[in-house]
CSV table of C-alpha atoms in Angstrom, one decimal:
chain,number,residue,atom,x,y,z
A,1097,UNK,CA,0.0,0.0,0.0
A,1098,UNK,CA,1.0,3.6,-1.0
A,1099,UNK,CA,2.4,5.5,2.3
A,1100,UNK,CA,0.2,8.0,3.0
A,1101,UNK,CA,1.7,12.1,3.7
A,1102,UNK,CA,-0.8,12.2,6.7
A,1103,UNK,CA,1.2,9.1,8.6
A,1104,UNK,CA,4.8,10.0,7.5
A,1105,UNK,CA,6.0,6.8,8.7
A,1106,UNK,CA,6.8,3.2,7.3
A,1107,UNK,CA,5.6,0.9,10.0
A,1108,UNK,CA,7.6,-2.5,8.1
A,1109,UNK,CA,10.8,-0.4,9.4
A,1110,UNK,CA,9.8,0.8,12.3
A,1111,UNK,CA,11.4,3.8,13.9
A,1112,UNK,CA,12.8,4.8,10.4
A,1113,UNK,CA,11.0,7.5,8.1
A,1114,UNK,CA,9.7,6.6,5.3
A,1115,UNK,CA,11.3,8.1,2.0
A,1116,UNK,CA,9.9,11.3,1.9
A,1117,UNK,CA,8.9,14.5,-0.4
A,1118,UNK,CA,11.2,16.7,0.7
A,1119,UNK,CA,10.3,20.6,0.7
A,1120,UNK,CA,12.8,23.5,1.7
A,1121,UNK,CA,12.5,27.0,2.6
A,1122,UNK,CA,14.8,28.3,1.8
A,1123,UNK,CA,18.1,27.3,0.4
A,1124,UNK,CA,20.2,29.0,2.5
A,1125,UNK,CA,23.4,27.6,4.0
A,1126,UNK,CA,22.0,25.3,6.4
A,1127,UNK,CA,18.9,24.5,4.5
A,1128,UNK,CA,20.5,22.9,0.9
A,1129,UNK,CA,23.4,20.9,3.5
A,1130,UNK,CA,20.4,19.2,5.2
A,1131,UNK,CA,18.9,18.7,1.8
A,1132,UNK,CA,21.8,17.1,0.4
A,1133,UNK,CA,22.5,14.9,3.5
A,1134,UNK,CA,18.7,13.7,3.4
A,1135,UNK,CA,19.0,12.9,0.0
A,1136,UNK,CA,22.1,10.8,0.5
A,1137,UNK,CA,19.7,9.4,2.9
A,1138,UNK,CA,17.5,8.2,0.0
A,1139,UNK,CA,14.9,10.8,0.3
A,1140,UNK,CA,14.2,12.8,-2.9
A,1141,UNK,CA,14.1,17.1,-2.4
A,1142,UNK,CA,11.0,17.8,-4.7
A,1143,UNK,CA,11.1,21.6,-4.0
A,1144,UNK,CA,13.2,24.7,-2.7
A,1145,UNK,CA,12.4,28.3,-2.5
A,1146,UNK,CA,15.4,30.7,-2.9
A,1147,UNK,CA,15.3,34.5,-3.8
A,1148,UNK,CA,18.7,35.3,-4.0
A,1149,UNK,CA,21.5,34.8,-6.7
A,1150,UNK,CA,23.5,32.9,-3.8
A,1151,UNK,CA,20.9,31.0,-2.6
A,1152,UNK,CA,19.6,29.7,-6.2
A,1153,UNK,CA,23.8,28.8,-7.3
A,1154,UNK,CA,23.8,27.4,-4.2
A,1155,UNK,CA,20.5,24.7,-4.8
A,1156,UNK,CA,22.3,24.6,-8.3
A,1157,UNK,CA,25.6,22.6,-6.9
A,1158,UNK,CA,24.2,21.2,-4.1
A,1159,UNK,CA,20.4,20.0,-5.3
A,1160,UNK,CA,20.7,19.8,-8.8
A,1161,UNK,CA,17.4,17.6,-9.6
A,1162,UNK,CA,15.6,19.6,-7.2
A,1163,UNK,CA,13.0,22.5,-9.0
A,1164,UNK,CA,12.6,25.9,-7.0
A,1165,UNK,CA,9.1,27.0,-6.7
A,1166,UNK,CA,7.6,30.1,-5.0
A,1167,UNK,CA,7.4,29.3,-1.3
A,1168,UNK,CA,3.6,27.9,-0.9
A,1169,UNK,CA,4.5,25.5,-3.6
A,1170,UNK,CA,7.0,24.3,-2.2
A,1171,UNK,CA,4.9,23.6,0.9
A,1172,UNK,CA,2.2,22.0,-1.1
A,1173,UNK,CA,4.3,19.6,-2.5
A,1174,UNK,CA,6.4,18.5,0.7
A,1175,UNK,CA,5.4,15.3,2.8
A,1176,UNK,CA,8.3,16.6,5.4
A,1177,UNK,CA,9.0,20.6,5.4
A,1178,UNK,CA,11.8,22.1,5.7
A,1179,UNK,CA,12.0,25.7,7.3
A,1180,UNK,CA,15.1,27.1,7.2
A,1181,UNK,CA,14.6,30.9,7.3
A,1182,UNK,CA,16.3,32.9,9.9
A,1183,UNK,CA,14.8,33.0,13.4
A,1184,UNK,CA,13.1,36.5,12.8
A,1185,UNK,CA,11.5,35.7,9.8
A,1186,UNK,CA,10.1,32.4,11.3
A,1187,UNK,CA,6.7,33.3,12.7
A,1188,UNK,CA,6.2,35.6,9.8
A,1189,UNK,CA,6.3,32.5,7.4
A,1190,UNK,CA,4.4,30.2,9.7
A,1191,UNK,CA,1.6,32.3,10.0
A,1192,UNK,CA,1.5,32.6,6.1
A,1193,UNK,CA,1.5,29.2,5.6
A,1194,UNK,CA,-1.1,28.6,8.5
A,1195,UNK,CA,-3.6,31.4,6.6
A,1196,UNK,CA,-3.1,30.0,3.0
A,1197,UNK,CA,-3.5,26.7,4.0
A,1198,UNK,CA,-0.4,25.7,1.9
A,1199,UNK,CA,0.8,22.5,4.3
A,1200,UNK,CA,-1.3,19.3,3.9
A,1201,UNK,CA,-2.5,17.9,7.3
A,1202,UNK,CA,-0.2,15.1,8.6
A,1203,UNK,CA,3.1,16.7,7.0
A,1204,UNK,CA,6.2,16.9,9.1
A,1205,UNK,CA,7.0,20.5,9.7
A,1206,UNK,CA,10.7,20.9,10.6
A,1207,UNK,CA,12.1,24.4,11.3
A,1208,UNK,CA,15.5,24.5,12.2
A,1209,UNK,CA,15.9,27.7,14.4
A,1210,UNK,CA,18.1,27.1,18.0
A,1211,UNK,CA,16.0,29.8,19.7
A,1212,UNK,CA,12.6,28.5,19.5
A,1213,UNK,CA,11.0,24.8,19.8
A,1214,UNK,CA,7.2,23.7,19.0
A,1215,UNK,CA,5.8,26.5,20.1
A,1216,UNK,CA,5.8,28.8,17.0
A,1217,UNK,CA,4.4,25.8,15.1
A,1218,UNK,CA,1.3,26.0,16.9
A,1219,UNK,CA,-0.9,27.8,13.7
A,1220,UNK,CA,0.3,24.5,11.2
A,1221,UNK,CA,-0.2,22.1,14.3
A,1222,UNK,CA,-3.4,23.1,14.6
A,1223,UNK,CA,-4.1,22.4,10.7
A,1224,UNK,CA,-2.9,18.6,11.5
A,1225,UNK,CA,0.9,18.6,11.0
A,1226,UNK,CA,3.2,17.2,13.1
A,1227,UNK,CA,5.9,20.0,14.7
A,1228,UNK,CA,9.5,19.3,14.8
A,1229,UNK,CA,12.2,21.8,16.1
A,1230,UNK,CA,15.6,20.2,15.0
A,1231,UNK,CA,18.4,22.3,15.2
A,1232,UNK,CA,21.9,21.6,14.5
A,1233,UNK,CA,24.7,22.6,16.6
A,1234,UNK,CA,27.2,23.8,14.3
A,1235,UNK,CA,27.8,26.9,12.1
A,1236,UNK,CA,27.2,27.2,8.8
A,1237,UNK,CA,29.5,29.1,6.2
A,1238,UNK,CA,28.0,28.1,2.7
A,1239,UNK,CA,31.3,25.9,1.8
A,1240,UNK,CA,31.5,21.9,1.3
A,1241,UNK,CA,32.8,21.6,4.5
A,1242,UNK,CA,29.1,21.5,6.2
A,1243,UNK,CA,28.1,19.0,4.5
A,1244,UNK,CA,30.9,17.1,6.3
A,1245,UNK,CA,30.5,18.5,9.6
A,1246,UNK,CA,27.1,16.7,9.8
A,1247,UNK,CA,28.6,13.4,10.3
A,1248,UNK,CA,29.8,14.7,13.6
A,1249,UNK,CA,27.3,17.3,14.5
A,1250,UNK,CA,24.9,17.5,17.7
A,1251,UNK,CA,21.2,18.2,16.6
A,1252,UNK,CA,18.8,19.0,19.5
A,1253,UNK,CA,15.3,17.7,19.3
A,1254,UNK,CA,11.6,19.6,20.4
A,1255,UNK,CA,9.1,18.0,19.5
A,1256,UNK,CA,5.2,17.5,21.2
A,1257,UNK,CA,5.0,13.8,22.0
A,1258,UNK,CA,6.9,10.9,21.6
A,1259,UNK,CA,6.1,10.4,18.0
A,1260,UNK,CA,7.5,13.5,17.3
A,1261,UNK,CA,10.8,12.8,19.2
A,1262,UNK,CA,11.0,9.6,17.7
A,1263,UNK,CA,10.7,10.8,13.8
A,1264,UNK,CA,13.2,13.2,14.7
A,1265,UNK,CA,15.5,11.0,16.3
A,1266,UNK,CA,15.5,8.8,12.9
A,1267,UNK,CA,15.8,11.7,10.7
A,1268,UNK,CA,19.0,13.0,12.4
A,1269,UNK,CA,20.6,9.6,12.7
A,1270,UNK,CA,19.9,9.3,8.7
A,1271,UNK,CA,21.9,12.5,8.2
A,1272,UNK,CA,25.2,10.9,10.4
A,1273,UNK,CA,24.1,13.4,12.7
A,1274,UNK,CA,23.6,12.3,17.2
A,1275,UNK,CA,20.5,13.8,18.3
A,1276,UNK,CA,19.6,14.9,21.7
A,1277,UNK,CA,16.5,16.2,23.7
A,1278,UNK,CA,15.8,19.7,24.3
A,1279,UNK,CA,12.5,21.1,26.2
A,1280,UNK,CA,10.4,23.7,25.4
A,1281,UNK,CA,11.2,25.8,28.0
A,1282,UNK,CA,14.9,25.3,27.7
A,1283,UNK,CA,15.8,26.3,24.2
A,1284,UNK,CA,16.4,29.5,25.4
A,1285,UNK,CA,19.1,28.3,27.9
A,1286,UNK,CA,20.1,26.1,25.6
A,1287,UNK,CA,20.5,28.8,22.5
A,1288,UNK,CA,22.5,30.9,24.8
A,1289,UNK,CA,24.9,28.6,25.7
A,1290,UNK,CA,25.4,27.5,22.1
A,1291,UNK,CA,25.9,31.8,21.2
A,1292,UNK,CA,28.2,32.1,23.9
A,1293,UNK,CA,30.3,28.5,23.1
A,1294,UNK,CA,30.5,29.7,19.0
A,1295,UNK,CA,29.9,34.0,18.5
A,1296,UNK,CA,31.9,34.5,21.4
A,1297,UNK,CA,34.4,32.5,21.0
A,1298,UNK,CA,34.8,33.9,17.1
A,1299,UNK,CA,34.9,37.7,18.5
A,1300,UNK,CA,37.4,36.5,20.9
A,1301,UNK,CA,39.9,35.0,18.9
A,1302,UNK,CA,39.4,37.8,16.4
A,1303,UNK,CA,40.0,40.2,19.1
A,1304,UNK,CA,43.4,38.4,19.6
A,1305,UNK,CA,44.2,37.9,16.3
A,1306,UNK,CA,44.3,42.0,16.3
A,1307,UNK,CA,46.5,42.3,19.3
A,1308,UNK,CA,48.5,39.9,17.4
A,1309,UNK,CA,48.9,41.9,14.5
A,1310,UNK,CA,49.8,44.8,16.3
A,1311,UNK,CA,52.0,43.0,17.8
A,1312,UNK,CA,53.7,41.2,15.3
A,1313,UNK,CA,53.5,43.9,12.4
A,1314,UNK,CA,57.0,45.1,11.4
A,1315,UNK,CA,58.6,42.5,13.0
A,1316,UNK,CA,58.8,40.2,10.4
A,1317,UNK,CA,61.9,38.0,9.9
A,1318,UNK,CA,64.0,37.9,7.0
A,1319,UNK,CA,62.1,36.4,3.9
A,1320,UNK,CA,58.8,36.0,6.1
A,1321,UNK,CA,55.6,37.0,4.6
A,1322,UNK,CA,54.5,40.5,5.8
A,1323,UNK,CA,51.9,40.6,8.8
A,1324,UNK,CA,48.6,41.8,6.9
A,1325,UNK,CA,45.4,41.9,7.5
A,1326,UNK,CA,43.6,39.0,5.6
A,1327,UNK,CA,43.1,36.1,7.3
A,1328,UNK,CA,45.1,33.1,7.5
A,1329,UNK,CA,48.2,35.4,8.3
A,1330,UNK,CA,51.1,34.7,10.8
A,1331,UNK,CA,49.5,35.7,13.4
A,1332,UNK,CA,46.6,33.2,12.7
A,1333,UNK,CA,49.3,30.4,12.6
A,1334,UNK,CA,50.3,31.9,16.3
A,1335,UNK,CA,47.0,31.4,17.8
A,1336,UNK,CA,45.6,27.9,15.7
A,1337,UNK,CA,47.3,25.7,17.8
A,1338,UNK,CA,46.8,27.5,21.2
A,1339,UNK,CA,43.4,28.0,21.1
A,1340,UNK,CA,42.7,24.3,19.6
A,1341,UNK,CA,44.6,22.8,22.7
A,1342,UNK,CA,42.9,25.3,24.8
A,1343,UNK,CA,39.2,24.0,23.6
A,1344,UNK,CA,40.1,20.6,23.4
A,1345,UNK,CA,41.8,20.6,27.3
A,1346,UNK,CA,38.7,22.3,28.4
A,1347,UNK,CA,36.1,19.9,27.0
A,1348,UNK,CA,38.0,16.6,28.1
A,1349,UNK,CA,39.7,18.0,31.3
A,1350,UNK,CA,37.0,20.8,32.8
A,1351,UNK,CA,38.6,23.1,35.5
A,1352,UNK,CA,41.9,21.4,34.9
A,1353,UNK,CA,42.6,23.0,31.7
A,1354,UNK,CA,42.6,26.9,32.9
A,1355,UNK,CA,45.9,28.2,32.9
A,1356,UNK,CA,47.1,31.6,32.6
A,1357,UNK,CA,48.1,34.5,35.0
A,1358,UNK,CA,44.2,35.1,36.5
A,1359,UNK,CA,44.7,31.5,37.4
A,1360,UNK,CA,48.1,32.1,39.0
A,1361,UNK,CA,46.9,34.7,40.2
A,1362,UNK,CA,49.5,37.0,39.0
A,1363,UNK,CA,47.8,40.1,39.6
A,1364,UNK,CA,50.8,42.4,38.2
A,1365,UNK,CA,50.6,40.5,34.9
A,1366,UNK,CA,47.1,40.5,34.6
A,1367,UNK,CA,47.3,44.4,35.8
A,1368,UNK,CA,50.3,45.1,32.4
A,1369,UNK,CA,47.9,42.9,29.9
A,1370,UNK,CA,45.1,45.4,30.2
A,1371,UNK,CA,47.8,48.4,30.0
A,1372,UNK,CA,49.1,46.7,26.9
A,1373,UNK,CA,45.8,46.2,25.8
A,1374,UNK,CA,44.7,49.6,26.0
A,1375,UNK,CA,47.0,50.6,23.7
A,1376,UNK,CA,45.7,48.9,20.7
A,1377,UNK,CA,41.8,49.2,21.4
A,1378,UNK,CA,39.6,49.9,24.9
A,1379,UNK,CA,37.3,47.9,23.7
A,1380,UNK,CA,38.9,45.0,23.4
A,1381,UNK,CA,41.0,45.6,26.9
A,1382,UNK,CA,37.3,46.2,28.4
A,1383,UNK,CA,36.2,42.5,26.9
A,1384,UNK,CA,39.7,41.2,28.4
A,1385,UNK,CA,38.8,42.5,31.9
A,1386,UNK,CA,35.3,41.3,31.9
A,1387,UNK,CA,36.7,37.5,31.0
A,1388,UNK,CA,39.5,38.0,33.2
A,1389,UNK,CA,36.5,38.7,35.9
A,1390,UNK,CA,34.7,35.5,35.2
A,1391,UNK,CA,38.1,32.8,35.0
A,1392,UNK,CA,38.7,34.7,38.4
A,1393,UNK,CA,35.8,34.0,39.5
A,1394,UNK,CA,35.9,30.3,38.2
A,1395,UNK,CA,39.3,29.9,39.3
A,1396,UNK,CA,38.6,31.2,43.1
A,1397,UNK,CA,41.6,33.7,41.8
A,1398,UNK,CA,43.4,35.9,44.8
A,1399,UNK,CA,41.8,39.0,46.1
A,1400,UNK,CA,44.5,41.3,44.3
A,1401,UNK,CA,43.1,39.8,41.6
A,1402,UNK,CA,39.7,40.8,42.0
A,1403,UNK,CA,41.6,44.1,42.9
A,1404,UNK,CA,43.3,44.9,39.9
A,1405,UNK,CA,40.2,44.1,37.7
A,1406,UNK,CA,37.9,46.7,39.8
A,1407,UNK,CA,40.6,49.0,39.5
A,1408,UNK,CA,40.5,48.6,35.4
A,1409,UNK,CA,36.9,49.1,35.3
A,1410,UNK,CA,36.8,52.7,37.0
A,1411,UNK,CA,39.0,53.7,34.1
């Protein structure tokens, strides 16, 4: 018998989807490497919606057999949607969909935003689809190399019942990918802590990349390439390996790993890195203080510590 779009499901294999009319909007970044990661998984991308030039050389390379269609026909044709807008246009395009009444009943609606679960599916949930908030815990940059992150990516899972966790659960594990459970009421948390583990970490070593620079620039030895400012320079050679052992100690040792002079609590040091620092850009000797702060903190650092730091931030 013909699997049905209102079950989604092939009972003969169990916990395992079905393979499915796939539907994306839109073919962004993260969109068309989900796309081509379910299709290795045998199921077929009917549709896309992309606006921009990127977006449709993008679903060009990536989803070649794949048609783009304006964005209701897309849904129309999808037995498992994907939504892959960003998080502030998310609503927006629910609620359209909800009012044209472009999702069949018993579709699998997947949005991909970190910041929100099931929730701000409610308007195609109550037309009969089934809600799924499946995010992937990476960052996306358009290149080939997502695509091969998936194998080792996270992906947390909303979802309203246990049907819902359990579709998503196959789905992930068909794209190489280990899923885990996320609440409604924590995605929040959760989003914040992903923000603070990737953005922050980006403006941080960029931050230092720039002291680098500074520090590095006319220094250069003889027949050594200049110290510029595109990437991939010396000084991003300096830092590579640093901060890669640094993450990597932290995630397998914890506490263990923190080094450093806040640590030491070597308040004259810490006290000449924000003088140094000053130099190049009070900004970034503000955001060295405020981190300084918290590994004190974490590191139950000496009072003249704490000192020193109070003393930077009256300045």
């Amino acid at each position: 018998m013909e699997q049905s779009p209102a079950s989604g499901w092939c009972p003969r294999e169990g916990l395992r989807p079905a393979r499915l009319a796939v539907g994306i909007i839109s073919a962004g970044r993260v969109g068309t490497a989900l796309g081509y990661a379910l299709e290795r998984a045998e199921h077929v991308v009917v549709a896309c919606s992309a606006i921009s030039n990127a977006s449709r050389l993008r679903a060009q390379r990536r989803l070649p057999d794949t048609v783009v269609l304006p964005v209701h026909e897309v849904a129309q044709r999808a037995e498992l949607l994907l939504l892959t807008v960003p998080d502030a246009e998310l609503a927006g395009l629910i609620s359209g969909l909800a009012a044209a009444g472009a999702v069949r009943p018993g579709t699998i609606v997947v949005h991909t935003s970190g910041a929100n679960g099931v929730a701000v599916l409610a308007p195609l949930a109550e037309q009969g689809c089934i809600p799924l908030a499946i995010h992937p815990a990476m960052t996306f940059t358009g290149s080939d190399e997502d695509i091969a992150r998936l194998a080792d990516t996270c992906f947390g899972i909303t979802a309203a019942d246990e049907v819902g966790y359990a579709i998503g659960q196959a789905l992930v594990l068909e794209m190489g990918g280990e899923p885990f459970r996320v609440s409604e009421a924590a995605r929040a948390r959760y989003h914040a802590a992903l923000a603070h583990a990737s953005n922050h970490l980006v403006t941080l070593a960029l931050d230092a990349v720039e002291v680098l620079r500074a520090s590095l620039r006319g220094q250069e030895l003889l027949g050594q390439e200049l110290v510029g400012d595109e990437p991939g320079g010396l000084a991003e050679r300096v830092v590579a390996p640093l901060a890669q052992a640094a993450l990597e100690n932290a995630l397998q040792r914890g506490q263990a790993a923190l080094t450093g002079p806040v640590a030491r609590g070597d308040a004259a040091a810490v006290a000449a890195h924000l003088d140094a620092l000053a130099t190049v850009d009070q900004q970034i000797a503000q955001s060295y203080r405020a981190n300084s702060l918290r590994t004190a903190q974490r590191a139950h650092a000496p009072e003249d510590v704490f000192a020193v730091l109070a003393e930077a931030s009256q300045r």
